[in-house]
CSV table of C-alpha atoms in Angstrom, one decimal:
chain,number,residue,atom,x,y,z
X,263,MET,CA,-24.4,57.6,-6.0
X,264,ALA,CA,-22.9,55.2,-3.5
X,265,SER,CA,-24.3,51.7,-3.4
X,266,SER,CA,-26.4,50.8,-0.3
X,267,SER,CA,-25.4,47.1,-0.5
X,268,PRO,CA,-23.2,45.9,2.4
X,269,ILE,CA,-19.6,45.2,1.5
X,270,HIS,CA,-18.4,41.7,2.8
X,271,PRO,CA,-14.7,41.2,3.4
X,272,ARG,CA,-13.1,38.6,1.2
X,273,THR,CA,-12.7,35.2,2.9
X,274,ASN,CA,-10.3,32.5,1.9
X,275,ILE,CA,-9.6,29.0,3.3
X,276,THR,CA,-6.7,30.2,5.5
X,277,SER,CA,-9.1,32.6,7.3
X,278,LEU,CA,-11.7,29.9,8.2
X,279,PRO,CA,-12.4,29.5,11.9
X,280,PRO,CA,-10.6,26.5,13.6
X,281,GLU,CA,-14.0,24.9,14.4
X,282,LEU,CA,-14.9,24.8,10.7
X,283,LEU,CA,-11.5,23.6,9.7
X,284,SER,CA,-11.7,20.8,12.3
X,285,ILE,CA,-15.0,19.6,10.7
X,286,ILE,CA,-13.5,19.7,7.2
X,287,PHE,CA,-10.4,17.8,8.3
X,288,GLN,CA,-12.6,15.1,9.9
X,289,PHE,CA,-14.4,14.6,6.6
X,290,VAL,CA,-11.0,14.4,4.8
X,291,HIS,CA,-9.9,11.8,7.3
X,292,GLU,CA,-13.0,9.7,6.7
X,293,ILE,CA,-12.6,9.6,2.9
X,294,SER,CA,-8.8,9.2,2.9
X,295,THR,CA,-7.4,5.8,1.7
X,296,ALA,CA,-5.4,4.2,4.4
X,297,PRO,CA,-1.8,3.9,3.1
X,298,LYS,CA,-0.1,0.5,2.9
X,299,ASP,CA,2.3,0.4,5.8
X,300,GLY,CA,4.4,-2.4,4.2
X,301,VAL,CA,4.8,-4.4,7.4
X,302,HIS,CA,4.5,-7.8,5.8
X,303,ASP,CA,4.2,-9.3,2.4
X,304,THR,CA,0.7,-9.8,1.1
X,305,ILE,CA,-0.6,-12.6,-1.2
X,306,PRO,CA,-2.7,-11.5,-4.1
X,307,ASP,CA,-6.3,-12.6,-3.6
X,308,TRP,CA,-6.4,-14.4,-7.0
X,309,MET,CA,-3.6,-16.7,-5.9
X,310,LEU,CA,-5.6,-17.9,-2.9
X,311,LEU,CA,-8.9,-18.5,-4.7
X,312,ASN,CA,-10.0,-21.8,-6.1
X,313,GLY,CA,-12.3,-22.6,-9.0
X,314,ALA,CA,-15.4,-22.2,-6.8
X,315,GLY,CA,-14.7,-18.5,-6.5
X,316,TYR,CA,-14.4,-17.8,-10.2
X,317,PRO,CA,-16.3,-14.4,-10.4
X,318,ASP,CA,-14.3,-13.1,-7.4
X,319,GLN,CA,-11.1,-14.5,-9.0
X,320,ILE,CA,-11.7,-12.6,-12.2
X,321,ALA,CA,-12.4,-9.4,-10.4
X,322,SER,CA,-9.3,-9.9,-8.3
X,323,ILE,CA,-7.1,-10.5,-11.3
X,324,LYS,CA,-8.5,-7.5,-13.1
X,325,ALA,CA,-7.8,-5.4,-9.9
X,326,ASP,CA,-4.2,-6.7,-9.8
X,327,VAL,CA,-3.7,-6.0,-13.5
X,328,ASN,CA,-5.2,-2.5,-13.3
X,329,PRO,CA,-4.8,-1.5,-9.7
X,330,GLN,CA,-6.5,1.5,-8.2
X,331,PRO,CA,-4.1,4.1,-7.1
X,332,ILE,CA,-3.3,3.5,-3.4
X,333,GLN,CA,-1.7,6.2,-1.4
X,334,GLY,CA,1.6,5.0,0.0
X,335,PHE,CA,3.3,6.2,3.1
X,336,ARG,CA,5.9,8.0,1.0
X,337,SER,CA,3.2,10.0,-0.8
X,338,PRO,CA,3.6,13.8,-0.6
X,339,THR,CA,-0.2,14.1,-0.3
X,340,LEU,CA,-0.6,11.7,2.6
X,341,PHE,CA,-3.1,12.7,5.2
X,342,PRO,CA,-2.6,14.4,7.7
X,343,TYR,CA,1.0,15.3,6.9
X,344,ALA,CA,0.3,17.2,3.7
X,345,LEU,CA,-2.4,19.4,5.3
X,346,ALA,CA,-0.2,20.0,8.4
X,347,ALA,CA,2.5,21.5,6.1
X,348,VAL,CA,0.2,24.2,4.7
X,349,CYS,CA,0.5,26.6,7.7
X,350,PRO,CA,1.0,26.6,11.5
X,351,LEU,CA,-2.8,27.1,12.1
X,352,TRP,CA,-3.7,24.0,10.1
X,353,SER,CA,-1.1,21.9,11.9
X,354,GLU,CA,-2.4,23.1,15.3
X,355,VAL,CA,-6.0,22.2,14.4
X,356,LEU,CA,-5.0,18.8,13.2
X,357,SER,CA,-3.0,18.2,16.4
X,358,PHE,CA,-6.3,18.2,18.4
X,359,HIS,CA,-7.3,15.0,16.7
X,360,PRO,CA,-5.1,12.2,18.1
X,361,HIS,CA,-6.7,9.5,15.8
X,362,PHE,CA,-5.3,11.4,12.8
X,363,TRP,CA,-1.7,10.6,13.9
X,364,THR,CA,-1.7,6.9,14.6
X,365,MET,CA,0.6,6.2,11.7
X,366,VAL,CA,3.9,7.9,12.4
X,367,ILE,CA,6.2,8.2,9.4
X,368,LEU,CA,9.8,9.2,9.9
X,369,PHE,CA,12.3,9.8,7.1
X,370,ILE,CA,16.0,9.0,7.0
X,371,ASP,CA,16.9,10.5,3.6
X,372,SER,CA,18.5,13.8,2.8
X,373,HIS,CA,15.3,15.6,3.9
X,374,PHE,CA,15.2,13.6,7.1
X,375,THR,CA,12.7,14.2,9.9
X,376,PRO,CA,14.3,16.4,12.6
X,377,LEU,CA,14.3,14.8,16.0
X,378,ILE,CA,12.1,17.6,17.5
X,379,ASP,CA,9.5,17.0,14.8
X,380,ALA,CA,9.7,13.2,15.4
X,381,ALA,CA,9.1,13.7,19.1
X,382,LEU,CA,6.1,15.9,18.3
X,383,LEU,CA,4.6,13.3,15.9
X,384,LEU,CA,5.0,10.6,18.4
X,385,GLY,CA,3.2,12.7,21.0
X,386,ARG,CA,0.3,13.8,18.8
X,387,SER,CA,-1.4,10.4,19.0
X,388,ARG,CA,-1.4,10.6,22.8
X,389,ASP,CA,-2.2,7.2,24.3
X,390,LEU,CA,-3.6,5.6,21.1
X,391,PRO,CA,-2.0,2.5,19.5
X,392,ILE,CA,0.5,3.5,16.8
X,393,SER,CA,2.2,2.2,13.7
X,394,VAL,CA,5.7,3.5,13.2
X,395,ILE,CA,7.5,3.5,9.8
X,396,ILE,CA,11.1,4.6,9.4
X,397,THR,CA,11.9,4.8,5.7
X,398,SER,CA,13.5,6.9,2.9
X,399,ARG,CA,12.5,8.3,-0.4
X,400,LYS,CA,14.9,6.9,-3.0
X,401,GLN,CA,15.2,10.1,-4.9
X,402,LEU,CA,16.3,11.9,-1.8
X,403,ARG,CA,19.0,9.4,-0.7
X,404,PRO,CA,22.0,11.4,0.8
X,405,LYS,CA,25.0,11.6,-1.5
X,406,SER,CA,27.6,12.1,1.2
X,407,HIS,CA,28.1,9.0,3.5
X,408,PRO,CA,24.5,7.9,3.0
X,409,ASP,CA,24.8,4.7,5.0
X,410,LEU,CA,26.4,6.5,8.0
X,411,HIS,CA,23.5,9.0,8.1
X,412,GLU,CA,21.0,6.2,7.8
X,413,LYS,CA,22.3,4.2,10.8
X,414,SER,CA,22.6,7.3,13.0
X,415,HIS,CA,19.1,8.5,12.1
X,416,ILE,CA,17.6,5.1,12.8
X,417,GLY,CA,19.3,4.9,16.2
X,418,ALA,CA,18.1,8.4,17.2
X,419,PHE,CA,14.5,7.5,16.2
X,420,LEU,CA,14.6,4.3,18.3
X,421,SER,CA,15.7,6.3,21.3
X,422,LEU,CA,12.7,8.6,20.9
X,423,LEU,CA,10.4,5.6,20.4
X,424,ALA,CA,11.4,3.9,23.6
X,425,PRO,CA,8.8,5.5,25.9
X,426,HIS,CA,6.1,4.7,23.3
X,427,LEU,CA,6.8,1.0,22.8
X,428,HIS,CA,3.8,-0.1,24.9
X,429,ARG,CA,1.6,1.6,22.3
X,430,LEU,CA,3.3,0.1,19.2
X,431,ARG,CA,1.1,-2.2,17.1
X,432,SER,CA,3.3,-2.3,13.9
X,433,PHE,CA,6.9,-1.4,13.2
X,434,HIS,CA,8.6,-1.0,9.8
X,435,VAL,CA,12.2,-0.1,9.2
X,436,ASP,CA,13.4,0.2,5.6
X,437,ALA,CA,17.2,0.6,5.2
X,438,HIS,CA,19.8,0.2,2.5
X,439,LEU,CA,22.3,-1.9,4.6
X,440,SER,CA,21.6,-4.6,7.1
X,441,SER,CA,24.1,-3.0,9.5
X,442,SER,CA,21.7,0.0,9.8
X,443,LEU,CA,18.8,-2.0,11.1
X,444,PRO,CA,18.2,-2.2,14.8
X,445,ASP,CA,19.0,-5.4,16.7
X,446,LEU,CA,15.9,-7.4,17.3
X,447,ASP,CA,15.7,-9.0,20.8
X,448,TRP,CA,13.1,-10.2,23.2
X,449,LYS,CA,13.3,-7.0,25.3
X,450,PHE,CA,11.9,-5.0,22.5
X,451,ILE,CA,9.0,-7.4,22.1
X,452,TRP,CA,8.5,-7.5,25.8
X,453,LYS,CA,8.0,-3.8,26.0
X,454,ALA,CA,6.0,-3.6,22.8
X,455,GLU,CA,3.1,-5.6,24.2
X,456,LYS,CA,0.7,-4.6,21.5
X,457,LEU,CA,3.0,-5.4,18.6
X,458,CYS,CA,1.4,-7.6,15.9
X,459,SER,CA,3.4,-6.9,12.8
X,460,MET,CA,7.1,-6.0,12.3
X,461,ALA,CA,9.3,-5.6,9.2
X,462,LEU,CA,13.1,-5.0,9.2
X,463,ILE,CA,14.0,-4.6,5.5
X,464,CYS,CA,17.3,-3.9,3.8
X,465,ASP,CA,18.5,-3.8,0.2
X,466,ARG,CA,21.5,-5.9,1.0
X,467,GLN,CA,23.4,-7.7,3.7
X,468,ASP,CA,26.7,-6.1,4.6
X,469,ILE,CA,27.6,-8.0,7.8
X,470,ARG,CA,28.8,-11.6,7.7
X,471,ASP,CA,28.2,-13.9,10.6
X,472,GLU,CA,31.9,-14.1,11.2
X,473,ASP,CA,32.0,-10.4,11.8
X,474,GLU,CA,29.5,-10.7,14.6
X,475,GLU,CA,30.3,-11.3,18.2
X,476,ASP,CA,29.2,-14.5,19.8
X,477,TYR,CA,25.6,-14.3,20.8
X,478,PHE,CA,24.9,-14.3,24.6
X,479,PHE,CA,21.4,-15.0,25.7
X,480,GLU,CA,20.2,-14.2,29.2
X,481,SER,CA,17.3,-15.7,31.0
X,482,VAL,CA,14.0,-14.4,29.8
X,483,PRO,CA,10.9,-13.7,31.9
X,484,LYS,CA,7.7,-15.3,30.9
X,485,PHE,CA,5.4,-13.0,28.9
X,486,SER,CA,2.6,-13.2,26.3
X,487,ALA,CA,3.6,-12.0,22.8
X,488,ILE,CA,1.0,-11.4,20.1
X,489,LEU,CA,3.4,-10.8,17.2
X,490,SER,CA,1.9,-12.6,14.2
X,491,HIS,CA,3.7,-11.1,11.1
X,492,LEU,CA,7.5,-10.8,10.8
X,493,VAL,CA,9.6,-9.6,7.9
X,494,VAL,CA,13.3,-9.8,8.9
X,495,ASP,CA,16.8,-9.5,7.5
X,496,GLY,CA,19.2,-12.4,7.7
X,497,ARG,CA,21.3,-11.1,10.5
X,498,ASN,CA,18.3,-10.5,12.8
X,499,PHE,CA,16.7,-13.7,11.7
X,500,ARG,CA,19.8,-15.6,12.9
X,501,LYS,CA,20.0,-13.8,16.3
X,502,THR,CA,16.2,-14.2,16.7
X,503,PHE,CA,15.9,-17.9,16.2
X,504,GLU,CA,19.0,-18.9,17.9
X,505,GLY,CA,18.1,-17.0,21.0
X,506,PRO,CA,15.1,-17.1,23.4
X,507,ARG,CA,12.1,-18.0,21.3
X,508,CYS,CA,9.2,-17.3,23.7
X,509,TRP,CA,8.0,-14.4,21.5
X,510,VAL,CA,8.2,-16.1,18.1
X,511,ASP,CA,5.9,-19.0,18.8
X,512,THR,CA,2.9,-16.9,17.9
X,513,LEU,CA,4.1,-16.1,14.4
X,514,GLU,CA,1.7,-16.8,11.5
X,515,SER,CA,3.6,-15.1,8.6
X,516,VAL,CA,7.4,-14.9,8.2
X,517,THR,CA,9.6,-13.5,5.5
X,518,ILE,CA,13.3,-14.0,5.6
X,519,ALA,CA,15.5,-11.9,3.2
X,520,HIS,CA,19.2,-11.6,2.4
X,521,TYR,CA,20.8,-14.3,4.4
X,522,SER,CA,24.0,-16.3,3.5
X,523,SER,CA,25.6,-18.7,5.8
X,524,GLN,CA,29.4,-19.3,6.0
X,525,VAL,CA,31.2,-22.6,5.3
X,526,ASP,CA,31.1,-24.9,8.3
X,527,ASP,CA,28.5,-22.6,9.9
X,528,THR,CA,27.1,-24.1,13.1
X,529,PHE,CA,23.7,-22.8,12.1
X,530,SER,CA,23.1,-25.4,9.3
X,531,ILE,CA,20.2,-25.9,6.9
X,532,ALA,CA,19.1,-28.8,9.2
X,533,LYS,CA,18.8,-26.4,12.2
X,534,PHE,CA,17.1,-23.9,10.0
X,535,ALA,CA,14.5,-26.5,9.0
X,536,LEU,CA,14.0,-27.5,12.7
X,537,VAL,CA,13.4,-23.9,13.6
X,538,LEU,CA,10.7,-23.7,10.9
X,539,GLU,CA,9.1,-27.0,12.0
X,540,ASN,CA,8.8,-25.7,15.6
X,541,LEU,CA,6.7,-22.6,14.5
X,542,LEU,CA,3.5,-24.4,15.0
X,543,HIS,CA,1.2,-21.5,14.0
X,544,LEU,CA,3.1,-20.6,10.9
X,545,THR,CA,0.9,-20.6,7.7
X,546,TYR,CA,2.9,-18.3,5.4
X,547,LEU,CA,6.6,-18.5,4.7
X,548,LYS,CA,8.7,-16.5,2.2
X,549,LEU,CA,12.4,-17.0,1.6
X,550,ASP,CA,14.1,-14.2,-0.5
X,551,ASP,CA,17.8,-14.4,-1.4
X,552,VAL,CA,18.5,-16.9,1.3
X,553,TYR,CA,21.4,-19.4,1.1
X,554,PHE,CA,22.9,-22.1,3.3
X,555,HIS,CA,26.1,-23.9,2.4
X,556,PRO,CA,25.8,-27.7,1.9
X,557,ASP,CA,26.1,-29.6,5.1
X,558,SER,CA,27.7,-33.1,4.9
X,559,GLU,CA,25.8,-34.1,8.1
X,560,THR,CA,22.4,-33.1,6.9
X,561,PRO,CA,20.0,-35.8,8.1
X,562,GLU,CA,18.0,-37.9,5.7
X,563,THR,CA,14.8,-37.5,7.7
X,564,SER,CA,12.6,-34.5,6.8
X,565,ALA,CA,11.1,-31.7,8.8
X,566,ASP,CA,7.4,-31.3,8.5
X,567,LEU,CA,6.3,-27.7,8.1
X,568,CYS,CA,2.7,-26.9,8.9
X,569,ILE,CA,2.6,-24.0,6.4
X,570,ASP,CA,-0.3,-23.4,4.0
X,571,TYR,CA,1.6,-21.1,1.5
X,572,LEU,CA,5.3,-21.1,0.5
X,573,HIS,CA,7.0,-18.4,-1.6
X,574,LEU,CA,10.6,-19.0,-2.8
X,575,GLN,CA,12.3,-16.1,-4.4
X,576,SER,CA,15.8,-15.6,-5.8
X,577,LEU,CA,17.2,-18.8,-4.4
X,578,ASP,CA,20.2,-20.7,-5.5
X,579,THR,CA,19.3,-24.0,-7.3
X,580,GLU,CA,21.5,-26.1,-5.0
X,581,PHE,CA,19.9,-24.7,-1.9
X,582,LEU,CA,16.4,-24.9,-3.4
X,583,GLU,CA,16.8,-28.6,-4.0
X,584,GLU,CA,18.4,-29.3,-0.6
X,585,LEU,CA,15.7,-27.3,1.3
X,586,LEU,CA,12.9,-29.2,-0.3
X,587,ARG,CA,14.7,-32.5,0.1
X,588,ILE,CA,14.7,-32.2,3.9
X,589,CYS,CA,11.4,-30.3,4.3
X,590,SER,CA,7.9,-31.7,3.6
X,591,CYS,CA,4.8,-29.6,3.6
X,592,PRO,CA,1.8,-31.9,3.9
X,593,ASN,CA,-0.7,-29.0,4.3
X,594,LEU,CA,0.6,-26.9,1.5
X,595,ASN,CA,-2.1,-25.3,-0.7
X,596,GLY,CA,0.1,-22.9,-2.7
X,597,LEU,CA,3.7,-22.9,-3.9
X,598,ARG,CA,5.0,-19.7,-5.5
X,599,ILE,CA,8.4,-19.7,-7.1
X,600,THR,CA,9.8,-16.3,-8.3
X,601,HIS,CA,13.1,-15.7,-10.2
X,602,CYS,CA,14.6,-19.1,-9.5
X,603,SER,CA,16.3,-21.6,-11.8
X,604,ILE,CA,14.2,-24.7,-11.5
X,605,PRO,CA,16.0,-27.9,-12.3
X,606,PRO,CA,14.5,-30.7,-14.4
X,607,ALA,CA,12.4,-33.2,-12.5
X,608,PHE,CA,12.1,-30.8,-9.6
X,609,ARG,CA,11.2,-32.5,-6.3
X,610,PHE,CA,8.1,-30.7,-4.8
X,611,PRO,CA,7.7,-30.5,-1.1
X,612,ASP,CA,4.5,-32.6,-1.2
X,613,GLU,CA,2.9,-35.0,-3.6
X,614,TYR,CA,-0.2,-32.9,-4.1
X,615,ILE,CA,-0.1,-29.1,-4.1
X,616,PRO,CA,-3.3,-27.6,-5.4
X,617,SER,CA,-1.8,-24.3,-6.7
X,618,LEU,CA,1.6,-23.7,-8.4
X,619,ILE,CA,2.6,-20.1,-9.3
X,620,LEU,CA,5.8,-19.6,-11.4
X,621,GLU,CA,6.9,-16.0,-11.9
X,622,ASP,CA,9.8,-14.5,-13.9
X,623,ILE,CA,11.4,-17.8,-14.7
X,624,ASP,CA,14.3,-17.3,-17.2
X,625,SER,CA,14.6,-18.9,-20.6
X,626,THR,CA,17.1,-21.5,-19.5
X,627,VAL,CA,14.4,-23.4,-17.7
X,628,ASP,CA,12.4,-26.0,-19.6
X,629,LEU,CA,9.0,-25.5,-17.9
X,630,MET,CA,7.6,-29.0,-18.6
X,631,GLU,CA,10.8,-30.8,-17.5
X,632,ALA,CA,10.8,-28.7,-14.4
X,633,ILE,CA,7.2,-29.2,-13.3
X,634,GLY,CA,6.5,-32.6,-14.8
X,635,LEU,CA,6.3,-34.2,-11.4
X,636,TRP,CA,3.9,-31.6,-10.0
X,637,TYR,CA,0.5,-33.1,-9.1
X,638,GLY,CA,-2.0,-30.3,-8.7
X,639,ASP,CA,-5.1,-28.4,-10.0
X,640,ARG,CA,-4.2,-24.8,-10.7
X,641,LEU,CA,-1.2,-23.6,-12.6
X,642,TYR,CA,-0.3,-19.9,-12.9
X,643,LEU,CA,2.5,-18.8,-15.2
X,644,ASP,CA,3.6,-15.2,-15.1
X,645,GLY,CA,6.6,-13.8,-17.1
X,646,CYS,CA,8.1,-17.3,-17.8
X,647,GLU,CA,10.5,-16.6,-20.8
X,648,SER,CA,10.6,-20.2,-22.1
X,649,PHE,CA,6.9,-20.5,-22.5
X,650,SER,CA,5.9,-21.3,-26.1
X,651,ASP,CA,3.7,-23.4,-28.3
X,652,THR,CA,5.9,-26.3,-27.3
X,653,PHE,CA,4.7,-26.2,-23.7
X,654,LEU,CA,1.1,-26.1,-24.9
X,655,ASP,CA,1.8,-29.1,-27.2
X,656,LYS,CA,3.3,-31.0,-24.3
X,657,LEU,CA,0.1,-30.4,-22.3
X,658,SER,CA,-1.7,-32.1,-25.2
X,659,THR,CA,0.6,-35.1,-25.3
X,660,ASN,CA,0.2,-38.5,-23.8
X,661,VAL,CA,3.3,-39.9,-22.0
X,662,PRO,CA,3.9,-43.4,-20.7
X,663,VAL,CA,3.4,-43.7,-16.9
X,664,THR,CA,4.4,-46.8,-14.9
X,665,ASN,CA,2.1,-48.1,-12.2
X,666,PRO,CA,4.4,-48.7,-9.2
X,667,SER,CA,2.2,-51.5,-7.8
X,668,ASN,CA,2.3,-53.8,-10.8
X,669,GLY,CA,4.9,-52.3,-13.1
X,670,THR,CA,2.5,-51.9,-16.0
X,671,GLU,CA,2.7,-48.9,-18.3
X,672,SER,CA,-0.2,-46.8,-19.6
X,673,LEU,CA,-0.5,-43.5,-21.4
X,674,HIS,CA,-1.6,-40.3,-19.6
X,675,LEU,CA,-1.6,-36.6,-20.4
X,676,GLN,CA,1.1,-34.6,-18.6
X,677,LEU,CA,0.0,-32.8,-15.5
X,678,PRO,CA,-3.1,-35.1,-15.3
X,679,LYS,CA,-4.9,-33.2,-12.5
X,680,LEU,CA,-4.6,-29.8,-14.2
X,681,SER,CA,-8.0,-28.1,-14.5
X,682,ALA,CA,-7.2,-24.3,-14.2
X,683,LEU,CA,-4.6,-22.5,-16.3
X,684,LEU,CA,-3.6,-18.8,-16.0
X,685,LEU,CA,-1.2,-17.3,-18.5
X,686,ARG,CA,0.1,-13.9,-17.8
X,687,ARG,CA,2.8,-11.7,-19.5
X,688,LEU,CA,4.1,-14.7,-21.5
X,689,PRO,CA,6.1,-14.7,-24.8
X,690,LYS,CA,4.2,-15.0,-28.0
X,691,PHE,CA,2.2,-18.2,-28.6
X,692,SER,CA,-0.4,-19.1,-31.1
X,693,ILE,CA,-4.1,-19.1,-30.6
X,694,GLN,CA,-4.2,-22.4,-32.6
X,695,ALA,CA,-1.8,-24.1,-30.1
X,696,LEU,CA,-4.0,-22.9,-27.3
X,697,LYS,CA,-7.1,-24.3,-29.0
X,698,ASN,CA,-5.4,-27.6,-29.7
X,699,MET,CA,-4.5,-28.0,-26.1
X,700,VAL,CA,-8.0,-27.4,-24.9
X,701,GLU,CA,-9.5,-29.7,-27.5
X,702,LYS,CA,-7.1,-32.5,-26.6
X,703,ARG,CA,-7.4,-32.3,-22.9
X,704,ASN,CA,-11.2,-31.9,-23.0
X,705,GLU,CA,-11.9,-34.6,-25.6
X,706,SER,CA,-13.6,-36.8,-23.0
X,707,LEU,CA,-15.9,-34.0,-21.7
X,708,ASP,CA,-19.5,-34.6,-22.6
X,709,TYR,CA,-20.7,-31.2,-24.0
X,710,THR,CA,-24.2,-32.6,-24.6
X,711,TYR,CA,-24.7,-32.8,-20.8
X,712,PRO,CA,-26.7,-29.7,-19.9
X,713,ALA,CA,-24.9,-29.0,-16.7
X,714,TRP,CA,-21.3,-29.7,-17.8
X,715,ARG,CA,-20.2,-26.2,-16.9
X,716,SER,CA,-21.3,-26.7,-13.3
X,717,MET,CA,-19.4,-30.0,-12.8
X,718,ASP,CA,-16.7,-30.1,-10.2
X,719,PRO,CA,-13.3,-29.4,-12.0
X,720,PHE,CA,-11.2,-32.5,-12.2
X,721,GLY,CA,-8.2,-32.8,-14.6
X,722,PRO,CA,-7.1,-33.4,-17.2
X,723,GLU,CA,-10.1,-31.3,-18.5
X,724,ILE,CA,-9.4,-27.6,-18.6
X,725,TYR,CA,-12.4,-25.9,-16.8
X,726,THR,CA,-10.7,-22.5,-16.3
X,727,LEU,CA,-8.5,-20.7,-18.8
X,728,ILE,CA,-7.5,-17.1,-18.2
X,729,VAL,CA,-5.1,-15.2,-20.5
X,730,VAL,CA,-3.8,-11.9,-19.1
X,731,GLN,CA,-1.6,-9.2,-20.8
X,732,CYS,CA,0.1,-11.6,-23.2
X,733,PRO,CA,1.6,-10.1,-26.4
X,734,VAL,CA,-0.6,-12.2,-28.6
X,735,GLU,CA,-3.1,-10.9,-31.2
X,736,LYS,CA,-6.5,-10.9,-29.6
X,737,PRO,CA,-8.6,-13.9,-30.7
X,738,SER,CA,-11.3,-13.2,-33.3
X,739,ALA,CA,-14.9,-13.2,-32.4
X,740,GLU,CA,-15.1,-16.7,-33.8
X,741,ASP,CA,-12.2,-17.9,-31.6
X,742,MET,CA,-13.7,-16.3,-28.5
X,743,GLU,CA,-17.0,-18.1,-29.2
X,744,TRP,CA,-15.1,-21.3,-29.6
X,745,PHE,CA,-13.3,-21.0,-26.3
X,746,HIS,CA,-16.5,-20.0,-24.4
X,747,SER,CA,-18.2,-23.1,-25.9
X,748,ARG,CA,-15.3,-25.5,-24.8
X,749,VAL,CA,-14.1,-24.0,-21.5
X,750,ALA,CA,-16.5,-23.5,-18.5
X,751,GLU,CA,-14.7,-20.4,-17.4
X,752,PHE,CA,-12.8,-18.4,-20.0
X,753,GLU,CA,-11.5,-14.9,-19.8
X,754,TRP,CA,-9.1,-12.8,-22.0
X,755,ILE,CA,-7.8,-9.7,-20.2
X,756,GLU,CA,-5.7,-7.2,-22.0
């Protein structure tokens, strides 16, 4: 006997009506994590916090140690690109939502974005402001004439982008060679009136200044630029800051990478310092693999930079010393030095710098000899190969200090204002040496005072001690109790 129950046809997700798909896609858009567009360097939150924000600082450090997965713009599951690749119907439904397509990602690798697809992607956002990223997936780098392909693809994409410049709010180009990057000039900024952030990044510089033609700068009409974040390669940096500068005066954050001057170059380190001094809104500066040859006519007077945060990475020791000899930073709150060989008795750009961050400093550097003249509150050491019990012992040692006003000597602990210490990814050291350091520096602290933990931190007492991912046997419960009873804010993070 036949069944009287109605037979429903099978339904799968590809047969859903467009209206329902549209609702589903809207929900996916709302829960999707916005990818990092990489347009400018970011400062980890924990590097900017002071002792007053300790709970937030600990949370920030833990987040930095164990980051939540963040979808990058090279991710194969990036919304809406992954869904649009499922079938033509899904792609068409997604195209009816312009706000889904405000981040345009174009690839220049072996699976490059075809020009017809690039034009379609640029049009899908209609009149909305857009962010454009031109990049490559390293595993898909072309094997045959890769750099030639790279340059031609970037040029073609820039031609397609020309009619959309007035909508551009951020622009990122990631190339292997500096010669593949577009030339940066005021006309680009003039047309990109909404542009706030821009990054022109290369793996290495392949064009020397002597290979370039003489720069010719025409008259520039007056216009209001709003560009605030700039990451630039050395070649474009040179052309940018020697040319009309009406559009760089608004910059708040600048990263300069891969620049090397030539002997007897007219663009000297003194001119470089003057350029930086004239950026009156600049608060963040990073120099990565930058070098200027010594200039026999470098003035003795210094340039005053108004920056709040300075990051020096992969710099030659000679250039590092000369730069900080002619530049002072009276407003500097944080100095971050990464992968540099710091000389003994290093001259810091200001007498008092609250935060000092040293990262990936090699074993040839004696840490205490290098930073012995630093006068600040918070010291963060990350991946410093020469760190050992000896450094901790020196933090516990009194040294003679001469009073410049009367010539008298007195004994003081090294780094006398130090009150917060973060140790991360450091070579093995002993728990006992760490305890000895705390005990010596805190010997004048009155632990009988009920509110000693809430006192304002003021060195040489250690009020904050954080140990992160160090290959040291975890302290015993007794040791942990001891640290918590001697240090106002103590944390051990594995």
